[in-house]
mmCIF file of C-alpha atoms in Angstrom:
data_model
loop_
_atom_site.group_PDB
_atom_site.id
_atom_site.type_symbol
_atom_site.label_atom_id
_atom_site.label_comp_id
_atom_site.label_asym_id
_atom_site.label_seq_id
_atom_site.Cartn_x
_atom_site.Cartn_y
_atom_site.Cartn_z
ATOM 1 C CA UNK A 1 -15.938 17.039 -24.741
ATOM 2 C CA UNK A 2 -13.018 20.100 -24.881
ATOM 3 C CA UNK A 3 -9.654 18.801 -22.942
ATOM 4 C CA UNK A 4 -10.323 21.277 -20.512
ATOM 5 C CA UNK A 5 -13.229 19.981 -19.744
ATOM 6 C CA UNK A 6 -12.764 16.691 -19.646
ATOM 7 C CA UNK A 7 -9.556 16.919 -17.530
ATOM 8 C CA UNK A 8 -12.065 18.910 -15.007
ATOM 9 C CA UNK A 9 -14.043 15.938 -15.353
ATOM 10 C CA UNK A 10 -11.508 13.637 -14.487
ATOM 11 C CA UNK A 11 -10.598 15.125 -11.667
ATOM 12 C CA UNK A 12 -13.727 15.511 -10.440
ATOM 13 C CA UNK A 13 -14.051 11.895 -10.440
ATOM 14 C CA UNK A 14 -10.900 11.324 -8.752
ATOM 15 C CA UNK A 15 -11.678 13.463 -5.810
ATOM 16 C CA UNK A 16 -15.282 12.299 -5.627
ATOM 17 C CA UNK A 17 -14.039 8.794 -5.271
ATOM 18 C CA UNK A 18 -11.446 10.279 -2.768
ATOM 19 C CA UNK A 19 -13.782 11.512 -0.402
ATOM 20 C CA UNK A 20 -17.069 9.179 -0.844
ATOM 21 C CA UNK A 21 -17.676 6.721 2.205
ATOM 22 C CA UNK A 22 -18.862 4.592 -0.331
ATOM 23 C CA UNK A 23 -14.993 3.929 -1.337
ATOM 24 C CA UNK A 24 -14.216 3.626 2.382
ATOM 25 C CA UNK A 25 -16.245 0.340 2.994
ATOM 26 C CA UNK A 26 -15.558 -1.191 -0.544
ATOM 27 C CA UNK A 27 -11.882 -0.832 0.582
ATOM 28 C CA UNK A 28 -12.565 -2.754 4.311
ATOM 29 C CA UNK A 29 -13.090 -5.464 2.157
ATOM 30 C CA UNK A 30 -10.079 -5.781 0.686
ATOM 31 C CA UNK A 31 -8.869 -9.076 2.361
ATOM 32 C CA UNK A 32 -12.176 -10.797 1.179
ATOM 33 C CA UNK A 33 -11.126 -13.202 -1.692
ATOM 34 C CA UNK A 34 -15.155 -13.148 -2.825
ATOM 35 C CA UNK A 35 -15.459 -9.869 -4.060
ATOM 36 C CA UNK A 36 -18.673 -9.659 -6.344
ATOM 37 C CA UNK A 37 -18.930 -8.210 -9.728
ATOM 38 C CA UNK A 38 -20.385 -5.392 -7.912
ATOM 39 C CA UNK A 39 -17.055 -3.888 -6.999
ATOM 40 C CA UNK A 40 -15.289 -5.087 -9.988
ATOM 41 C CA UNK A 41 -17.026 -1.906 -12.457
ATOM 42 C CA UNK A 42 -16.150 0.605 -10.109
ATOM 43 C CA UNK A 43 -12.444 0.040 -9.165
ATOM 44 C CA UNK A 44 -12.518 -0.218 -13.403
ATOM 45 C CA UNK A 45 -14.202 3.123 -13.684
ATOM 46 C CA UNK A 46 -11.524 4.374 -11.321
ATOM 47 C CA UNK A 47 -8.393 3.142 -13.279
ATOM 48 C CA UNK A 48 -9.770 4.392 -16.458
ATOM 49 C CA UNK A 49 -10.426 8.028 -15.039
ATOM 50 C CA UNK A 50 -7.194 7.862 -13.100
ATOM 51 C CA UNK A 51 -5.261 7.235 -16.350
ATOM 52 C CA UNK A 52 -7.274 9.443 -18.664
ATOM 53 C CA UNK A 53 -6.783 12.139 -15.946
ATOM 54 C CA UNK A 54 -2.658 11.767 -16.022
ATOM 55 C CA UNK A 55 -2.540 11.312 -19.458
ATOM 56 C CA UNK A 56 -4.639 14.815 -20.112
ATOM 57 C CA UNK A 57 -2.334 16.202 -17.423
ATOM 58 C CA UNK A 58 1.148 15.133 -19.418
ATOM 59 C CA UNK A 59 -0.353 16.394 -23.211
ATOM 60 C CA UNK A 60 -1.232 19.802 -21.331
ATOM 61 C CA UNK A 61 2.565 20.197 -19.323
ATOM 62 C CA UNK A 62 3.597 19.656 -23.545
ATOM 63 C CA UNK A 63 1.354 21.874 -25.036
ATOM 64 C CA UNK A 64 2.508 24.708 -22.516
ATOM 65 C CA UNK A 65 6.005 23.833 -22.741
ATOM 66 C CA UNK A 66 5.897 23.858 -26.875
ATOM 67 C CA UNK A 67 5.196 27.784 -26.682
ATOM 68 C CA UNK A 68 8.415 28.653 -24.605
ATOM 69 C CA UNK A 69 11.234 29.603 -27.407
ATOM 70 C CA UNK A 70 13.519 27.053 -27.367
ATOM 71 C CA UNK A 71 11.915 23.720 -26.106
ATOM 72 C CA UNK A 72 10.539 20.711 -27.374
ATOM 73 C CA UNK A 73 8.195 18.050 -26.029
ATOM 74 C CA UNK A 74 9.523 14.253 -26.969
ATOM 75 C CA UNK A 75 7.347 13.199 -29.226
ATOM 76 C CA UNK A 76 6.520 10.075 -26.649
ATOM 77 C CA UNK A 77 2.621 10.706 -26.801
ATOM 78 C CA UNK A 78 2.588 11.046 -30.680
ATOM 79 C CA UNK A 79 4.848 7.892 -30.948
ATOM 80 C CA UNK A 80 1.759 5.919 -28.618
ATOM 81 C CA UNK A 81 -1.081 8.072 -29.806
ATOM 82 C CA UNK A 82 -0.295 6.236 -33.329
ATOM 83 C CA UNK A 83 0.127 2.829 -32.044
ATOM 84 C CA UNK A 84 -3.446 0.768 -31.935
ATOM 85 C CA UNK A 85 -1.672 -1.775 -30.078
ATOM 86 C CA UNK A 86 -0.875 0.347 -27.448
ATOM 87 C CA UNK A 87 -4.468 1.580 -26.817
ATOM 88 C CA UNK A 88 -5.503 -1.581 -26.390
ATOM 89 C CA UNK A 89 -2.849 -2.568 -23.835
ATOM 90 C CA UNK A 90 -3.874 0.123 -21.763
ATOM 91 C CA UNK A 91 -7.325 -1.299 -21.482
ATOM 92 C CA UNK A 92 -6.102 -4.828 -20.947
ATOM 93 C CA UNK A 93 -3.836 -3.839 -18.494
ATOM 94 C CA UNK A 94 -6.385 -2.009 -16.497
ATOM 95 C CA UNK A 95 -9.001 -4.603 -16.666
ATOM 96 C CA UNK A 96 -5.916 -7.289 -15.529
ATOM 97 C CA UNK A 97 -5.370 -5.145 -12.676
ATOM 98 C CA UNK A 98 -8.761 -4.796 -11.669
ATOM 99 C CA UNK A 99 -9.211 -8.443 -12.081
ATOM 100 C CA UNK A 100 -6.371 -10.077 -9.838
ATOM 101 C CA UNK A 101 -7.976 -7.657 -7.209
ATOM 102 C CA UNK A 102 -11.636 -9.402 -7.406
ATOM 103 C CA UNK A 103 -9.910 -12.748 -7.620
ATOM 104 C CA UNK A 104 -8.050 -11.684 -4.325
ATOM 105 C CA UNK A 105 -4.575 -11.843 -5.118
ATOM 106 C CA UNK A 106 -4.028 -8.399 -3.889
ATOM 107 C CA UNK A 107 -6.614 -6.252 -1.546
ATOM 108 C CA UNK A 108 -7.952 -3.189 -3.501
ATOM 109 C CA UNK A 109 -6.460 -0.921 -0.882
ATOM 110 C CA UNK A 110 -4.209 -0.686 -3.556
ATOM 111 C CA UNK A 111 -6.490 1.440 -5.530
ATOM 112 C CA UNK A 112 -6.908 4.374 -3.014
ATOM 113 C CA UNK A 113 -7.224 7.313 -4.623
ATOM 114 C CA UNK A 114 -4.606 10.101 -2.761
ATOM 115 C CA UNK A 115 -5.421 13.698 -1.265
ATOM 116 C CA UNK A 116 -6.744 15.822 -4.738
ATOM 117 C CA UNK A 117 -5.211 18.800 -2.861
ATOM 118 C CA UNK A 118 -1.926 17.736 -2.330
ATOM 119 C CA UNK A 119 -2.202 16.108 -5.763
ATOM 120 C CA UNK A 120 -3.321 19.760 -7.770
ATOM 121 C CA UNK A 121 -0.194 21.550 -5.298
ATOM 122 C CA UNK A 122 2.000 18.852 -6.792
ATOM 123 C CA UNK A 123 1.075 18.971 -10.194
ATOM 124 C CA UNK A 124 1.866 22.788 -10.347
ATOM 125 C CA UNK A 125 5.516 22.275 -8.871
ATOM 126 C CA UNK A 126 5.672 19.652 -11.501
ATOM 127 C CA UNK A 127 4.640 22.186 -14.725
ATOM 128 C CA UNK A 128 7.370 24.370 -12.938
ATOM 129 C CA UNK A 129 9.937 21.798 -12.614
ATOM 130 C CA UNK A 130 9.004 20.463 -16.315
ATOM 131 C CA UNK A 131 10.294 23.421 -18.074
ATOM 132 C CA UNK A 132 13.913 22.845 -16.812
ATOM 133 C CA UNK A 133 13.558 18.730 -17.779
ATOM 134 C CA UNK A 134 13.376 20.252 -21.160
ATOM 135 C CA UNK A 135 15.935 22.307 -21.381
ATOM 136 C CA UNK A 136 18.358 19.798 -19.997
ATOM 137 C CA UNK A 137 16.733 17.747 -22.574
ATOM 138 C CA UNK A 138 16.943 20.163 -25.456
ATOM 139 C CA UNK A 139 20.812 20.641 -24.813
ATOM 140 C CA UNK A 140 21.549 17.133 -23.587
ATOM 141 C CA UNK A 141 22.778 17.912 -20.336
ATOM 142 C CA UNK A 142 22.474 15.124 -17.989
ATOM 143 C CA UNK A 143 24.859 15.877 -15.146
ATOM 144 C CA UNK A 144 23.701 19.071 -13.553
ATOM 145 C CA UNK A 145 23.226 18.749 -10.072
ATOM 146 C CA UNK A 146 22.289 21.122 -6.548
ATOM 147 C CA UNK A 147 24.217 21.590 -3.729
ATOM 148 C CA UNK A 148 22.152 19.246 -1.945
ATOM 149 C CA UNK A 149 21.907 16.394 -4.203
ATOM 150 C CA UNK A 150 26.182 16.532 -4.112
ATOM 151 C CA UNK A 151 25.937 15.724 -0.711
ATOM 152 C CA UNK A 152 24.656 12.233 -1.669
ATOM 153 C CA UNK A 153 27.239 11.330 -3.855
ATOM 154 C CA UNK A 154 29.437 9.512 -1.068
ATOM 155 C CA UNK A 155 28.686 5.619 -1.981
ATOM 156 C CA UNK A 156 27.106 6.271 -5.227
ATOM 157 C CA UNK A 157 28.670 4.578 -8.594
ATOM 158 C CA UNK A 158 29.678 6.747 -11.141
ATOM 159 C CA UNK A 159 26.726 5.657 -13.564
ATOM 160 C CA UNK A 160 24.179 6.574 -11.273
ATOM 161 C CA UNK A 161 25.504 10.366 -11.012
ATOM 162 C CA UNK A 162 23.127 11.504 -13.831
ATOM 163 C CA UNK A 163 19.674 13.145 -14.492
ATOM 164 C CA UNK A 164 18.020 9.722 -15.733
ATOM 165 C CA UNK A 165 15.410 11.100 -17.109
ATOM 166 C CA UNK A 166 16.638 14.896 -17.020
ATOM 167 C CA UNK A 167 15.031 14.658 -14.069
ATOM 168 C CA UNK A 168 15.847 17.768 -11.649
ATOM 169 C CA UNK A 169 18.796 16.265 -9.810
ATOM 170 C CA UNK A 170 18.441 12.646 -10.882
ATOM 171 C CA UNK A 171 17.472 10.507 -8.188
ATOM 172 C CA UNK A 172 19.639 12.548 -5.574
ATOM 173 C CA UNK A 173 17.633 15.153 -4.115
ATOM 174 C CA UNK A 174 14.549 15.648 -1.739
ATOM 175 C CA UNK A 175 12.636 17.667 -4.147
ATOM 176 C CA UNK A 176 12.910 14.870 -6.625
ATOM 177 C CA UNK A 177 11.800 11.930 -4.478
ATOM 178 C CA UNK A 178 8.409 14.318 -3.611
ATOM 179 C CA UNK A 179 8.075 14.722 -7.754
ATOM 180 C CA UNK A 180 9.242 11.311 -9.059
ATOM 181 C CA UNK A 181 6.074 9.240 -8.817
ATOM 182 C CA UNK A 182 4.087 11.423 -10.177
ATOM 183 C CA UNK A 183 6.061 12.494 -12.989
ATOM 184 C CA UNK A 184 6.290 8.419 -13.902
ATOM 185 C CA UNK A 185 2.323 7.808 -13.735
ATOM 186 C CA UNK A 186 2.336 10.960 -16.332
ATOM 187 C CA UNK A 187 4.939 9.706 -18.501
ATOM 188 C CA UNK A 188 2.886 6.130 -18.783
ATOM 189 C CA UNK A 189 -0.414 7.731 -18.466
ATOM 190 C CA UNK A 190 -1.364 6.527 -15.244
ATOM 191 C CA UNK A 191 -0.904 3.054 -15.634
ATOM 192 C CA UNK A 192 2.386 2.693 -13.838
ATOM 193 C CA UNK A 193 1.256 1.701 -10.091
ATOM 194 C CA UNK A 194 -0.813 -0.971 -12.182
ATOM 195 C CA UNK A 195 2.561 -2.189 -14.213
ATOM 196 C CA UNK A 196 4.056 -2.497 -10.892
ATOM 197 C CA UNK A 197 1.478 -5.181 -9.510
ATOM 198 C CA UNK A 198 2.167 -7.462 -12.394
ATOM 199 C CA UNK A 199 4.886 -8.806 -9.188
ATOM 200 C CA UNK A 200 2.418 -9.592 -7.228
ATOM 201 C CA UNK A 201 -0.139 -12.116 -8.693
ATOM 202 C CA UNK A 202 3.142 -14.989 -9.002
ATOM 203 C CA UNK A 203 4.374 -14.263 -6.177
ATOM 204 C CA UNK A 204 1.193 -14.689 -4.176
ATOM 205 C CA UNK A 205 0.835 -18.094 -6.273
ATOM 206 C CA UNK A 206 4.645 -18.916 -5.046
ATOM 207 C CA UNK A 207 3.274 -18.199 -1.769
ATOM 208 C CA UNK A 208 0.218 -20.113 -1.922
ATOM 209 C CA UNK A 209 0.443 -21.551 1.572
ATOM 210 C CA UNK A 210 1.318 -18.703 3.540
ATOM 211 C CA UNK A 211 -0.985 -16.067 1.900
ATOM 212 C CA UNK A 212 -0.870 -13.395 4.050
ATOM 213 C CA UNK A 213 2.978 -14.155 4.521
ATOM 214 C CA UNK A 214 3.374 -14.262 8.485
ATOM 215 C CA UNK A 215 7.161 -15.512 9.076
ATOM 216 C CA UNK A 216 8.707 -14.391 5.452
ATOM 217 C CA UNK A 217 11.040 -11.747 5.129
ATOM 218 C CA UNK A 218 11.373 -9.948 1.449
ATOM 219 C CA UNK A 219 13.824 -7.819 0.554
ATOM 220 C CA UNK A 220 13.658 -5.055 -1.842
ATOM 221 C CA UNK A 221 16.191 -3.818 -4.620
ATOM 222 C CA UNK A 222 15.922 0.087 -5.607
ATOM 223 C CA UNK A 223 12.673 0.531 -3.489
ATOM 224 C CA UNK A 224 12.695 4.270 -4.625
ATOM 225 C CA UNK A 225 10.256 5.842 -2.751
ATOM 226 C CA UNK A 226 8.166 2.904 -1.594
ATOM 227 C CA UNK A 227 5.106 2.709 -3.955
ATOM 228 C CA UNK A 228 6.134 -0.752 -5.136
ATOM 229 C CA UNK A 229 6.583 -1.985 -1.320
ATOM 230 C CA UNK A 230 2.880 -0.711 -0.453
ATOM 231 C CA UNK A 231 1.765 -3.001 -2.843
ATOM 232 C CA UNK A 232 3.761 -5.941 -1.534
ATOM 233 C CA UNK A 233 2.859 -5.035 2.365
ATOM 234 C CA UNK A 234 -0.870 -5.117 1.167
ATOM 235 C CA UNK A 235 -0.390 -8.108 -0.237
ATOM 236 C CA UNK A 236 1.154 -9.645 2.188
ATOM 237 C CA UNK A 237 0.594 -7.968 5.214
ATOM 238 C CA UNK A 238 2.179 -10.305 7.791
ATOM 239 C CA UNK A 239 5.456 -10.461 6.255
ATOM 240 C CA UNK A 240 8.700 -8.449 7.209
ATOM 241 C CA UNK A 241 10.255 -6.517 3.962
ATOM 242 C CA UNK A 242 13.654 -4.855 3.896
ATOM 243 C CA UNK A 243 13.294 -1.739 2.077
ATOM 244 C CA UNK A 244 16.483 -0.664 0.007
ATOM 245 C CA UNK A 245 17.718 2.204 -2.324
ATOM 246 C CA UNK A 246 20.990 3.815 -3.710
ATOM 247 C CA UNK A 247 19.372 7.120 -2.783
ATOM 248 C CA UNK A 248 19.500 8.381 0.358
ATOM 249 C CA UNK A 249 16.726 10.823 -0.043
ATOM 250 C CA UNK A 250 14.124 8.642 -1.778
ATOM 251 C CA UNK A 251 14.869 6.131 1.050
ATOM 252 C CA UNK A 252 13.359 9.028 3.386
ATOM 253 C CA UNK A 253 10.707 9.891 1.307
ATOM 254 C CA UNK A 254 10.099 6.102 1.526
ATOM 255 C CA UNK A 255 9.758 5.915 5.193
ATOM 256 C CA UNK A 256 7.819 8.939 5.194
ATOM 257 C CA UNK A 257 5.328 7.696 2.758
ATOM 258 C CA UNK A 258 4.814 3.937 4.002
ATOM 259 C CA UNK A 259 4.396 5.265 7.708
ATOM 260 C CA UNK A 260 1.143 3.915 8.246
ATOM 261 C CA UNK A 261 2.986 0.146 7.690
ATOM 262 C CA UNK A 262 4.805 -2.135 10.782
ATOM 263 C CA UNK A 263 7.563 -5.010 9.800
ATOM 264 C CA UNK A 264 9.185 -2.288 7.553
ATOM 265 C CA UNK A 265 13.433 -1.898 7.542
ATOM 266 C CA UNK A 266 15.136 0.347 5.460
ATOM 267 C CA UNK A 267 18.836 0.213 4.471
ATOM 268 C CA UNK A 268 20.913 2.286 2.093
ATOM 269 C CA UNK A 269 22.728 -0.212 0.186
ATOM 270 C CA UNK A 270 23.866 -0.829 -3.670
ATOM 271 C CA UNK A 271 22.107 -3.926 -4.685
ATOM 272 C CA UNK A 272 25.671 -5.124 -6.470
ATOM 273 C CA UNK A 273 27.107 -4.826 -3.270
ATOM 274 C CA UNK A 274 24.188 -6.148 -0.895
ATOM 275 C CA UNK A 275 25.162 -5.998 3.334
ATOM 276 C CA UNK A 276 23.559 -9.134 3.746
ATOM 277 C CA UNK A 277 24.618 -12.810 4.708
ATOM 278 C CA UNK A 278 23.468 -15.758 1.948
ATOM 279 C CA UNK A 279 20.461 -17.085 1.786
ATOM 280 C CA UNK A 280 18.844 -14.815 4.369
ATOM 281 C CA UNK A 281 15.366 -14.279 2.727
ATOM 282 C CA UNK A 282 12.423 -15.655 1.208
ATOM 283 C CA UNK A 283 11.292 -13.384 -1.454
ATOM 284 C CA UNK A 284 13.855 -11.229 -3.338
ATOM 285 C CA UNK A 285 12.648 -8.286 -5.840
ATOM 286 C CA UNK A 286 12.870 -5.093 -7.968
ATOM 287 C CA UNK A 287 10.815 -3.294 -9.719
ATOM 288 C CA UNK A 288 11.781 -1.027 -12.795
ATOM 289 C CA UNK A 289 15.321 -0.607 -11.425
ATOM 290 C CA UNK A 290 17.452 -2.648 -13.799
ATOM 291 C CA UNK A 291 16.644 -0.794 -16.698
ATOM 292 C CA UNK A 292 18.688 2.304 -15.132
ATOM 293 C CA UNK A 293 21.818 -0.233 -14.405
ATOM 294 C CA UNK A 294 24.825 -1.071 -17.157
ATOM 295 C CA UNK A 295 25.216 -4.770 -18.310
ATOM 296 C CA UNK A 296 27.926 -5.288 -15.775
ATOM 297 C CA UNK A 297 25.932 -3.892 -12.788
ATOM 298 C CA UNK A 298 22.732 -5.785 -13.732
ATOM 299 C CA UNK A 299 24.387 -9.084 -13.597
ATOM 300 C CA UNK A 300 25.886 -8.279 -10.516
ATOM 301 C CA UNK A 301 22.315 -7.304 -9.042
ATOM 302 C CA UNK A 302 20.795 -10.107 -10.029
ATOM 303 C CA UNK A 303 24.098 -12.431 -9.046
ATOM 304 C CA UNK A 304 23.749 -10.891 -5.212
ATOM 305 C CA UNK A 305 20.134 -11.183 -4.985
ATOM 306 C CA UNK A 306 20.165 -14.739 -5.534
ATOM 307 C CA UNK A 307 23.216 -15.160 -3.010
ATOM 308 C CA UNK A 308 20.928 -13.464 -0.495
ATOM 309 C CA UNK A 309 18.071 -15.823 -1.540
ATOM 310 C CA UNK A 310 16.954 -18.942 0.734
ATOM 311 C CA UNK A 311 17.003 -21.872 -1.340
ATOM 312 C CA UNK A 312 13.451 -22.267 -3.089
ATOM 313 C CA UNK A 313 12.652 -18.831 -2.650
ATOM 314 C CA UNK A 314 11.452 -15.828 -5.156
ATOM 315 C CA UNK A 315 13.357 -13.791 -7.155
ATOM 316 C CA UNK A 316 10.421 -11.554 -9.216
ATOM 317 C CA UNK A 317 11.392 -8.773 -11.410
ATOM 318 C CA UNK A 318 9.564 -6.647 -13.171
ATOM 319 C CA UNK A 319 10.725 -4.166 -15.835
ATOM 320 C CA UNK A 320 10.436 -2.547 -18.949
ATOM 321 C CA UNK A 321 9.126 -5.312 -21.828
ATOM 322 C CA UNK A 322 12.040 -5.933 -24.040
ATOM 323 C CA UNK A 323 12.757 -6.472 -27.765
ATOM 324 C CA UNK A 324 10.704 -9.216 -29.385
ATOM 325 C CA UNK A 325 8.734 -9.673 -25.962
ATOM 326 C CA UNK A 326 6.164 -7.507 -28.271
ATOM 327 C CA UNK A 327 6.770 -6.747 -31.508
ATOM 328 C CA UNK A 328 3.923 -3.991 -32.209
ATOM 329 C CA UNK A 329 6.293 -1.710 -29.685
ATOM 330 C CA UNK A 330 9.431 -2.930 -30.626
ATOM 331 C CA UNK A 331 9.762 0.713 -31.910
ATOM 332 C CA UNK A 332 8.499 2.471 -29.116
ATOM 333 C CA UNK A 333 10.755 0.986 -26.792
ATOM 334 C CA UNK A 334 13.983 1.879 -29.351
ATOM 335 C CA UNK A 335 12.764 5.416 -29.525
ATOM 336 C CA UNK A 336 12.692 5.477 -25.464
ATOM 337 C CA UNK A 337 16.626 6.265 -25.194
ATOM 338 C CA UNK A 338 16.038 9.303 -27.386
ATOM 339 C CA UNK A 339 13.412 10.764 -26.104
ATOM 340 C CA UNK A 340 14.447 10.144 -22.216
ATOM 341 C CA UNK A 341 18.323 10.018 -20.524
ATOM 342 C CA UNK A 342 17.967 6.179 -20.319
ATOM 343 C CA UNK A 343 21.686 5.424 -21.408
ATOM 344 C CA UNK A 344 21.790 2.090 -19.878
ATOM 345 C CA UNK A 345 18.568 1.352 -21.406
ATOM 346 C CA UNK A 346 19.146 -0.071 -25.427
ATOM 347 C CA UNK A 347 21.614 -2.689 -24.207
ATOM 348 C CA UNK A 348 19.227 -3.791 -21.549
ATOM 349 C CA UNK A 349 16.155 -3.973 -24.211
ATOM 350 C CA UNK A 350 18.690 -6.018 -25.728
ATOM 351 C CA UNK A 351 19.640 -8.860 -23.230
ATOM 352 C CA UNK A 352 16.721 -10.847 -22.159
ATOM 353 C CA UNK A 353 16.376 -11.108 -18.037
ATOM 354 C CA UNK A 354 15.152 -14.754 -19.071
ATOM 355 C CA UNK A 355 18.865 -15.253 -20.090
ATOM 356 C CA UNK A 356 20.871 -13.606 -17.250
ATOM 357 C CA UNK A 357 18.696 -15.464 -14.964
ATOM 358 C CA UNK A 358 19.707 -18.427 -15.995
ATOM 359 C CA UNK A 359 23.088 -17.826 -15.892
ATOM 360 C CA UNK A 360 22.885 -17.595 -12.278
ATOM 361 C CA UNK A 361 21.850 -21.362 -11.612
ATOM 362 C CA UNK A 362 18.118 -20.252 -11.272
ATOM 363 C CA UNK A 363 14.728 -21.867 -12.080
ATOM 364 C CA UNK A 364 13.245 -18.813 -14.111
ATOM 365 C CA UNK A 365 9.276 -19.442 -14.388
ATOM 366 C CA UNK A 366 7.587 -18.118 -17.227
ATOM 367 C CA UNK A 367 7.322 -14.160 -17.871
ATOM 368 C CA UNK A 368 4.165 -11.926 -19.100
ATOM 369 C CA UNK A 369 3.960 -8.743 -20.321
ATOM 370 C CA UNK A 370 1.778 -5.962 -19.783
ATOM 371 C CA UNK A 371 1.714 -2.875 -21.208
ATOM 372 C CA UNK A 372 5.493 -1.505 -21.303
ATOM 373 C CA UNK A 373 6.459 -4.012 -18.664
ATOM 374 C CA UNK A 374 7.176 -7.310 -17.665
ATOM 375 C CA UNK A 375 7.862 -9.528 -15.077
ATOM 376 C CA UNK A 376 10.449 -12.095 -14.808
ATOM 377 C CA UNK A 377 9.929 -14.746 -11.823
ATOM 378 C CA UNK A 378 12.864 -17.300 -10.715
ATOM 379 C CA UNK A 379 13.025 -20.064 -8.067
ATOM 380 C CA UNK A 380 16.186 -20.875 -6.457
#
């Protein structure tokens, strides 16, 4: 099967699933723990489509942008296109997924497909928008900004003034925050949303008994633009979350996209700086936001989040994998830097959350890997 025609096959899929009632009642079960084998193949057949279809999606924005004089894709998809280990992550990581869904940890609500329309209208802004990421990336200039996204730098630390990624305007603009989670599932081939859960399944065992968690409130560090909190509210659909970001904009898009949800607060705050009393929640997290921070900043995160942290609560983190977590992409994870604006991100491969946890008087559980990722769990 061509590319072409396997991509329209992949999205064929997608929006088939999207708009089958069939989908509709498998997802009404979601808060049934029992879920049969019978669901288990088809939320697999999903993830592997979805990922297959972003991955086809990223290779094609490369190919087109290869032929414009004067850019260069990264070579990010040759670097994991080589790497057996890799391939097989993917697959364990989507059958993981799949998994702590059937044994109820989280509902598979979490698997709903979104609009194809709005997804194909995206995609194009996103081809449009790629050709300037490399440009910025083929001259190295990471501090070009709009009009608009100046207007956000009031509060903002100077480190966090900067096109992580090359992105169009960092993390400072609207058009960014309507872009940014789609460009990420590209960039890891649709298995980002699924990296993200890897917080939920010890937290829910944390929170054994209080499953659906009616009286907790969590708090969330760098929420971005919410796709990490939809996870948590499904998974815990009684419990209040404060929803936080740097970024004024991506808070909005935020709000905008988790709607639908009640026992939802969002504050603009710096998590090194956090405008909250001690020990004034049960659950603390973050996910893929230290990565972005320097050394001094991370340890200051991670400092105030367990000052805001009742005493035997959770602190769960979960980030890129770091070096030695697994050595078949030790090299994958050094090239990252080069291939990306991530200048924070080789010291933080570096220092082990395991260890900066520690430092902080916490109880740090074990941590697993998955993928690119990992999480990092504490008790206070």
């Amino acid at each position: 099967m061509s590319r072409n025609n396997f991509l329209s096959f992949a999205q064929s899929v997608t929006e088939a699933l999207a708009q089958n009632p069939a989908f509709e009642k498998l997802t009404g079960l979601a808060q049934n723990a029992n879920l049969n084998k019978a669901v288990e193949m088809p939320l697999l057949a999903f993830a592997t489509v979805r990922s297959a279809h972003y991955t086809v999606q990223y290779e094609m924005l490369n190919r087109i942008s290869a032929r414009i004089p004067g850019l260069k894709a990264p070579n990010y998809l040759a670097d994991l296109a080589a790497n057996e280990h890799v391939r097989e992550e993917v697959v364990r990581l989507l059958k993981a997924d799949v998994q702590n869904a059937v044994n109820g940890y989280y509902p598979i609500t979490v698997f709903q497909p979104e609009n194809p329309l709005r997804h194909a209208r995206r995609m194009a802004r996103i081809f449009l928008d790629g050709i300037g990421i490399y440009r910025r990336r083929a001259t190295h200039e990471a501090r070009k900004f709009s009009k608009q996204a100046r207007e956000h730098f009031d509060g903002v630390p100077d480190y966090y003034k900067r096109n992580f990624h090359f992105q169009t305007d960092g993390y400072l603009s609207e058009n960014s925050a309507e872009l940014y989670e789609h460009q990420v599932e590209l960039l890891f081939g649709g298995t980002a949303n699924a990296m993200r859960r890897l917080l939920l399944k010890p937290m829910k065992e944390h929170f054994r008994d209080n499953p659906d968690g009616e009286g907790l409130t969590f708090l969330e560090l760098g929420a971005g633009t919410g796709t990490a909190t939809r996870n948590v509210r499904l998974a815990f659909p009684k419990a209040r979350i404060v929803v936080t970001d740097l970024s004024e904009p991506y808070l909005r898009a935020a709000r905008r996209n988790l709607e639908a949800f009640d026992r939802l607060d969002y504050v603009r705050a710096d998590a090194a700086d956090l405008p909250f009393a001690g020990e004034k929640f049960d659950a603390v997290y973050s996910v893929f936001t230290l990565h972005e921070t320097p050394l001094e900043a991370r340890k200051a995160i991670l400092k105030e989040a367990a000052r805001v942290l009742k005493k035997g609560g959770f602190l769960g983190v979960v980030d890129s994998a770091q070096l030695g977590d697994v050595p078949q992409i030790d090299d994958v994870l050094k090239n990252f830097p080069t291939n990306f604006h991530e200048p924070f991100y080789m010291n933080y491969i570096k220092t082990p959350l395991e260890k900066l946890l520690k430092t902080i008087r916490l109880k740090v559980g074990r941590s697993e890997v998955g993928l690119f990722s990992k999480v990092v769990w504490a008790v206070k």
